[in-house]
Amino acid sequence: MSDSYSRLVAKLKRVHVLGTVAGLLGWDEQVNLPADSSDQRAEQMALLAELQHAAAADPAIGELLAELEKCRQSGGTVSETDDMRVVVREARKDYDRVVKLPAEFVAEKARLSSAAYHGWAAAKAKSDFSAFAPHLEKHLAMAKEEAAYLGWGDRPYDYAIDKHDPGMDAATISALFVELKEGLVPLVRAIAASPVRARADIFKNFPVEAQREFLREVTERLGFNYRRGRIDVSLHPFCEGAGADIRMTTRFDADNPLDSLFSSIHETGHGLYEQGLPLDRQGMPLGQNAGMGVHESQSRLWENQVSRSRAFWKFFEPRLREKFPAQLATVSSEELYLAVNQVSPTLIRVDSDEVHYNLHILLRFELEQRLFSGELAVADLPAAWNALSRELLGLAPSSDKQGVLQDVHWSGGAFGYFPSYCLGNMIAAQLWFTVQKAMPGLEDDFAKGDFSRLLGWLRTHVHEQGRRFDTLSLVRTVTGEELTPQYLLRYLKERYAPLYL
Amino acid sequence: MSDSYSRLVAKLKRVHVLGTVAGLLGWDEQVNLPADSSDQRAEQMALLAELQHAAAADPAIGELLAELEKCRQSGGTVSETDDMRVVVREARKDYDRVVKLPAEFVAEKARLSSAAYHGWAAAKAKSDFSAFAPHLEKHLAMAKEEAAYLGWGDRPYDYAIDKHDPGMDAATISALFVELKEGLVPLVRAIAASPVRARADIFKNFPVEAQREFLREVTERLGFNYRRGRIDVSLHPFCEGAGADIRMTTRFDADNPLDSLFSSIHETGHGLYEQGLPLDRQGMPLGQNAGMGVHESQSRLWENQVSRSRAFWKFFEPRLREKFPAQLATVSSEELYLAVNQVSPTLIRVDSDEVHYNLHILLRFELEQRLFSGELAVADLPAAWNALSRELLGLAPSSDKQGVLQDVHWSGGAFGYFPSYCLGNMIAAQLWFTVQKAMPGLEDDFAKGDFSRLLGWLRTHVHEQGRRFDTLSLVRTVTGEELTPQYLLRYLKERYAPLYL
């Protein structure tokens, strides 16, 4: 059995290494690719995808899994919490997802995604949802078909959610979101009615090179290991890579230094998680992340709970002023801190502050549910979007571009993905209160520029677990409570009420 | 038959695409890799090498080749100059080189190369050849073994040469080098006796950013297409990539701007060749370069014949002065031009001027011949090196580090590689006189910053031929003459005699 297990691990490792090569090609495409080299890159990516699929669908993996599962069912020697059991369980999930989908279906979905992406971009440019609607119809149909192939035919939206957040389902999310909405809407309304407003004139002419130095210092102090990673520039910030080589990106705008800084910190959160996964278990589920929601909890915790705190700015404000003395000469500490924690509603999710952000997700989750249930027709989506936008954000999009067409996700058929963002916010807040209880005086560390106790705690309790737990089990195990939106609500109130109310 | 041919081409293309992926990983390793990520990269490279080998040794390639060769032998419809014939001929050569070597031999050579590389680096650090000698012994033995596997058992050094320069052999090179030496040594002696010396104090404090801008302008004007390539920084300059994505590198030193500039121009020569290979034949031998010597002829022609010319500097000197007005304020045009064409002997090949450079190659070729014939024992190599160095360069290394251990090549078992550098110089000069005859007034173009006629001619006569011709046939076809060192001698005299004699 141990031999079968070793052979399984070697096979999984092979799939993983091919994935890291494809990941590097993807990073390079966003960061380095010359303007007219994209056809060649597409050929390389297509071949890599073919090789990855062949490695992941290797019948030998199926045979080894069957053997190991049989051994376990017959009593075996493997206990419930054993690493081997986790690896077999998760590898089975991955394997089924690869082999139960016919090759033709996968190819068809790839073709649709490519066509739908271009269709979405064109529709967005013209702000005309009807041009994108047929692609979305097809994606919805294929998402249901995909769920059926995997044995989730009666719960296609739950399948979509489980793909991103293992063990999670629409009913659970719905209950969490109802409770969140109840507490969040009054807070948002109260802040909207507040006369307090952040100064809008602070950030002008912050030279990019100094921004780069500052965010390097910040991300290094937070704990990102630049001997096993780097940060570069791309159109949209992202974090890619695995194990010993994590590649983050940001973007620079001399008139918007907070965008670079906070997007870099956000990606640093993702990067710290990936750097914290056990390196000696790379390529096995125990060396892989636990899903989108948990991943997002790490990026949000560092971006919001940590880096929008007074303690963080107590340490970094003098450093920022050193880099930009003239630009900040007329800005008080309180004005700077308010600017970092600016709250104002916007139609666009990615421009949203962290208070409004969750409302953007509630909107999308609600609409995805209705689309999957058949209650809402694709043709009626823009009207439904606009109505919900008015209800939740108090703003109505003046065009599809500002509303239903703003996000790229649906063009790739990525349903069930949006909820992860909000789950990540909830998990981040719940972890935040847990670690503060476990480690009194944590914010005093921050005020001295020391984030190592927090990182150490996250390493032990979250990062080093890999895929051992599903989303809810991880939260329960680490925090000793079921996942609840109450910590997120409490965090938001504690941060924003003193500033605005 | 046409169907078999298409299938063959698809198989070759697959090998090629895998090669480009491995190439990109190699580029990234030199340009971007974080300090502690090299183990992970080694794993990726090892898997890519395995996949490349499997694709190149695919038995289906052997079957298709046999089928296509049989068709030709039976009279077929394929004429001598037909593209298909070239593809089958060259694909056969590649295929045999892959499948005739036992896997264990290939693995053993890879292990040896890795050990020998580290052994060489350590030996060089201590300047102690005896620590490297056992590795070199083994590489020599394996090189002979490799030749025997391929059916060249009686001519192992010719096999090593043919690997780099198809169709070339030691006897041919020997004759060329004897003739070159005869003309070159008197020129070198005369220049050494000249009182003329370039000023050594010109290049101080040339800011890197301005250097970068200048070399970007130069390389772009020479014709490098930055929409299908880029230039970055690495420890040693190189050019990597294929087809629509060519990646060059350089390095910067504020006190040595000519090093960046000329190494960039050198790599641009390689890059222009790769960019000029027919894109629609990528992955087939017709879309591949014709060998090391021809490749080097392209880098040397742009680096030396073109960019050390008065015409080139007529155009670029004012631009250089614009970038560095203060630094060049006290430097006359003639002083600048002499600095660009500085000649002085050095023990180190890579630091050598183009006059002495060929003597460094003659030395290595002579020693490789003696090593392969058994006339020289590995243990006696340092003494032989030093004696030849005195004879050819008039300089005796004071240590192995400055002599026999200076180059990395032998640690990888790359015998027969050094001659390509000198062949490249000869071919460059012969092409240079040919194109000048074909296109009168070419240097007048340069003086206007226009290099397009030269590039167009090289595209048609060299680049677009791919691997259609072997080295000597290409030279004969393009210049109408056999390869001769006389053009190189003539070029060197015409350039350097007026400056120094």
PDB file of C-alpha atoms in Angstrom, chain B residues 310-436:
ATOM      1  CA  ARG B 310      32.701  54.920 -39.507  1.00  0.00           C
ATOM      2  CA  ALA B 311      29.333  55.089 -41.251  1.00  0.00           C
ATOM      3  CA  PHE B 312      27.512  53.662 -38.237  1.00  0.00           C
ATOM      4  CA  TRP B 313      29.184  56.162 -35.934  1.00  0.00           C
ATOM      5  CA  LYS B 314      28.553  59.023 -38.299  1.00  0.00           C
ATOM      6  CA  PHE B 315      24.899  58.492 -37.569  1.00  0.00           C
ATOM      7  CA  PHE B 316      25.022  57.406 -33.941  1.00  0.00           C
ATOM      8  CA  GLU B 317      27.825  59.592 -32.527  1.00  0.00           C
ATOM      9  CA  PRO B 318      25.628  62.715 -32.322  1.00  0.00           C
ATOM     10  CA  ARG B 319      22.910  60.637 -30.679  1.00  0.00           C
ATOM     11  CA  LEU B 320      25.337  59.236 -28.137  1.00  0.00           C
ATOM     12  CA  ARG B 321      26.566  62.748 -27.381  1.00  0.00           C
ATOM     13  CA  GLU B 322      22.976  63.879 -26.886  1.00  0.00           C
ATOM     14  CA  LYS B 323      22.526  61.217 -24.205  1.00  0.00           C
ATOM     15  CA  PHE B 324      25.903  61.849 -22.551  1.00  0.00           C
ATOM     16  CA  PRO B 325      26.900  65.436 -23.306  1.00  0.00           C
ATOM     17  CA  ALA B 326      29.038  66.040 -20.219  1.00  0.00           C
ATOM     18  CA  GLN B 327      30.771  62.663 -20.268  1.00  0.00           C
ATOM     19  CA  LEU B 328      31.846  63.067 -23.904  1.00  0.00           C
ATOM     20  CA  ALA B 329      32.593  66.800 -23.810  1.00  0.00           C
ATOM     21  CA  THR B 330      36.360  66.357 -23.906  1.00  0.00           C
ATOM     22  CA  VAL B 331      36.362  63.376 -26.263  1.00  0.00           C
ATOM     23  CA  SER B 332      36.996  63.985 -29.967  1.00  0.00           C
ATOM     24  CA  SER B 333      35.217  62.008 -32.676  1.00  0.00           C
ATOM     25  CA  GLU B 334      38.460  60.293 -33.576  1.00  0.00           C
ATOM     26  CA  GLU B 335      39.113  59.352 -29.956  1.00  0.00           C
ATOM     27  CA  LEU B 336      35.623  57.896 -29.671  1.00  0.00           C
ATOM     28  CA  TYR B 337      36.023  55.916 -32.863  1.00  0.00           C
ATOM     29  CA  LEU B 338      39.390  54.569 -31.737  1.00  0.00           C
ATOM     30  CA  ALA B 339      37.868  53.520 -28.399  1.00  0.00           C
ATOM     31  CA  VAL B 340      35.172  51.605 -30.258  1.00  0.00           C
ATOM     32  CA  ASN B 341      37.930  49.856 -32.192  1.00  0.00           C
ATOM     33  CA  GLN B 342      40.377  49.368 -29.389  1.00  0.00           C
ATOM     34  CA  VAL B 343      42.902  46.551 -29.938  1.00  0.00           C
ATOM     35  CA  SER B 344      44.970  45.086 -27.145  1.00  0.00           C
ATOM     36  CA  PRO B 345      45.834  41.512 -26.271  1.00  0.00           C
ATOM     37  CA  THR B 346      44.155  39.853 -23.323  1.00  0.00           C
ATOM     38  CA  LEU B 347      44.298  36.387 -21.853  1.00  0.00           C
ATOM     39  CA  ILE B 348      40.527  36.144 -21.652  1.00  0.00           C
ATOM     40  CA  ARG B 349      38.626  35.220 -24.821  1.00  0.00           C
ATOM     41  CA  VAL B 350      35.386  36.953 -23.917  1.00  0.00           C
ATOM     42  CA  ASP B 351      37.194  40.223 -23.237  1.00  0.00           C
ATOM     43  CA  SER B 352      39.096  40.068 -26.514  1.00  0.00           C
ATOM     44  CA  ASP B 353      38.902  42.545 -29.381  1.00  0.00           C
ATOM     45  CA  GLU B 354      37.924  41.160 -32.769  1.00  0.00           C
ATOM     46  CA  VAL B 355      41.505  41.113 -34.063  1.00  0.00           C
ATOM     47  CA  HIS B 356      42.866  38.902 -31.301  1.00  0.00           C
ATOM     48  CA  TYR B 357      39.650  36.935 -30.893  1.00  0.00           C
ATOM     49  CA  ASN B 358      40.406  34.468 -33.647  1.00  0.00           C
ATOM     50  CA  LEU B 359      43.753  33.566 -32.063  1.00  0.00           C
ATOM     51  CA  HIS B 360      41.892  32.467 -28.936  1.00  0.00           C
ATOM     52  CA  ILE B 361      39.883  30.101 -31.118  1.00  0.00           C
ATOM     53  CA  LEU B 362      42.893  28.766 -32.998  1.00  0.00           C
ATOM     54  CA  LEU B 363      44.383  27.857 -29.633  1.00  0.00           C
ATOM     55  CA  ARG B 364      41.310  25.954 -28.478  1.00  0.00           C
ATOM     56  CA  PHE B 365      40.832  24.171 -31.803  1.00  0.00           C
ATOM     57  CA  GLU B 366      44.448  23.025 -31.800  1.00  0.00           C
ATOM     58  CA  LEU B 367      44.112  21.640 -28.286  1.00  0.00           C
ATOM     59  CA  GLU B 368      40.782  19.911 -28.942  1.00  0.00           C
ATOM     60  CA  GLN B 369      42.318  18.190 -31.972  1.00  0.00           C
ATOM     61  CA  ARG B 370      45.258  16.952 -29.933  1.00  0.00           C
ATOM     62  CA  LEU B 371      42.989  15.783 -27.112  1.00  0.00           C
ATOM     63  CA  PHE B 372      40.791  13.789 -29.468  1.00  0.00           C
ATOM     64  CA  SER B 373      43.740  12.262 -31.344  1.00  0.00           C
ATOM     65  CA  GLY B 374      45.308  11.202 -28.053  1.00  0.00           C
ATOM     66  CA  GLU B 375      48.439  13.165 -28.852  1.00  0.00           C
ATOM     67  CA  LEU B 376      47.791  15.304 -25.760  1.00  0.00           C
ATOM     68  CA  ALA B 377      46.858  13.884 -22.352  1.00  0.00           C
ATOM     69  CA  VAL B 378      44.340  15.818 -20.259  1.00  0.00           C
ATOM     70  CA  ALA B 379      46.953  16.156 -17.505  1.00  0.00           C
ATOM     71  CA  ASP B 380      49.261  17.987 -19.928  1.00  0.00           C
ATOM     72  CA  LEU B 381      46.567  20.395 -21.118  1.00  0.00           C
ATOM     73  CA  PRO B 382      47.491  23.401 -18.918  1.00  0.00           C
ATOM     74  CA  ALA B 383      51.119  23.345 -20.082  1.00  0.00           C
ATOM     75  CA  ALA B 384      50.053  23.025 -23.713  1.00  0.00           C
ATOM     76  CA  TRP B 385      47.529  25.853 -23.256  1.00  0.00           C
ATOM     77  CA  ASN B 386      50.128  28.156 -21.770  1.00  0.00           C
ATOM     78  CA  ALA B 387      52.695  27.396 -24.475  1.00  0.00           C
ATOM     79  CA  LEU B 388      50.176  28.067 -27.259  1.00  0.00           C
ATOM     80  CA  SER B 389      48.991  31.215 -25.504  1.00  0.00           C
ATOM     81  CA  ARG B 390      52.545  32.545 -25.498  1.00  0.00           C
ATOM     82  CA  GLU B 391      53.008  31.615 -29.138  1.00  0.00           C
ATOM     83  CA  LEU B 392      49.711  33.025 -30.439  1.00  0.00           C
ATOM     84  CA  LEU B 393      48.853  35.893 -28.077  1.00  0.00           C
ATOM     85  CA  GLY B 394      52.297  36.667 -26.731  1.00  0.00           C
ATOM     86  CA  LEU B 395      50.860  36.298 -23.240  1.00  0.00           C
ATOM     87  CA  ALA B 396      51.302  33.488 -20.734  1.00  0.00           C
ATOM     88  CA  PRO B 397      48.549  32.901 -18.153  1.00  0.00           C
ATOM     89  CA  SER B 398      49.790  33.265 -14.618  1.00  0.00           C
ATOM     90  CA  SER B 399      47.153  30.790 -13.431  1.00  0.00           C
ATOM     91  CA  ASP B 400      44.769  28.125 -14.720  1.00  0.00           C
ATOM     92  CA  LYS B 401      41.912  30.493 -13.983  1.00  0.00           C
ATOM     93  CA  GLN B 402      43.298  32.927 -16.557  1.00  0.00           C
ATOM     94  CA  GLY B 403      44.113  30.089 -18.937  1.00  0.00           C
ATOM     95  CA  VAL B 404      42.710  26.615 -19.406  1.00  0.00           C
ATOM     96  CA  LEU B 405      39.859  27.047 -16.896  1.00  0.00           C
ATOM     97  CA  GLN B 406      38.497  30.327 -18.260  1.00  0.00           C
ATOM     98  CA  ASP B 407      35.678  28.919 -20.428  1.00  0.00           C
ATOM     99  CA  VAL B 408      32.603  26.991 -19.283  1.00  0.00           C
ATOM    100  CA  HIS B 409      32.185  25.017 -22.539  1.00  0.00           C
ATOM    101  CA  TRP B 410      34.200  21.882 -21.794  1.00  0.00           C
ATOM    102  CA  SER B 411      32.411  21.359 -18.491  1.00  0.00           C
ATOM    103  CA  GLY B 412      29.302  20.597 -20.559  1.00  0.00           C
ATOM    104  CA  GLY B 413      31.236  18.367 -22.946  1.00  0.00           C
ATOM    105  CA  ALA B 414      30.777  20.957 -25.694  1.00  0.00           C
ATOM    106  CA  PHE B 415      33.736  20.012 -27.871  1.00  0.00           C
ATOM    107  CA  GLY B 416      33.790  21.262 -31.465  1.00  0.00           C
ATOM    108  CA  TYR B 417      31.888  24.376 -30.432  1.00  0.00           C
ATOM    109  CA  PHE B 418      34.741  26.911 -30.235  1.00  0.00           C
ATOM    110  CA  PRO B 419      35.622  26.703 -33.965  1.00  0.00           C
ATOM    111  CA  SER B 420      32.112  28.005 -34.769  1.00  0.00           C
ATOM    112  CA  TYR B 421      33.034  31.402 -33.358  1.00  0.00           C
ATOM    113  CA  CYS B 422      35.897  31.798 -35.802  1.00  0.00           C
ATOM    114  CA  LEU B 423      33.953  30.289 -38.695  1.00  0.00           C
ATOM    115  CA  GLY B 424      31.288  32.848 -37.896  1.00  0.00           C
ATOM    116  CA  ASN B 425      33.842  35.635 -38.195  1.00  0.00           C
ATOM    117  CA  MET B 426      35.009  34.330 -41.574  1.00  0.00           C
ATOM    118  CA  ILE B 427      31.482  33.901 -42.877  1.00  0.00           C
ATOM    119  CA  ALA B 428      30.487  37.355 -41.638  1.00  0.00           C
ATOM    120  CA  ALA B 429      33.372  38.975 -43.529  1.00  0.00           C
ATOM    121  CA  GLN B 430      32.696  36.978 -46.684  1.00  0.00           C
ATOM    122  CA  LEU B 431      29.005  37.927 -46.580  1.00  0.00           C
ATOM    123  CA  TRP B 432      29.999  41.525 -45.919  1.00  0.00           C
ATOM    124  CA  PHE B 433      32.072  41.850 -49.107  1.00  0.00           C
ATOM    125  CA  THR B 434      29.408  39.999 -51.068  1.00  0.00           C
ATOM    126  CA  VAL B 435      26.573  42.260 -49.992  1.00  0.00           C
ATOM    127  CA  GLN B 436      28.653  45.380 -50.554  1.00  0.00           C
TER     128      GLN B 436
END
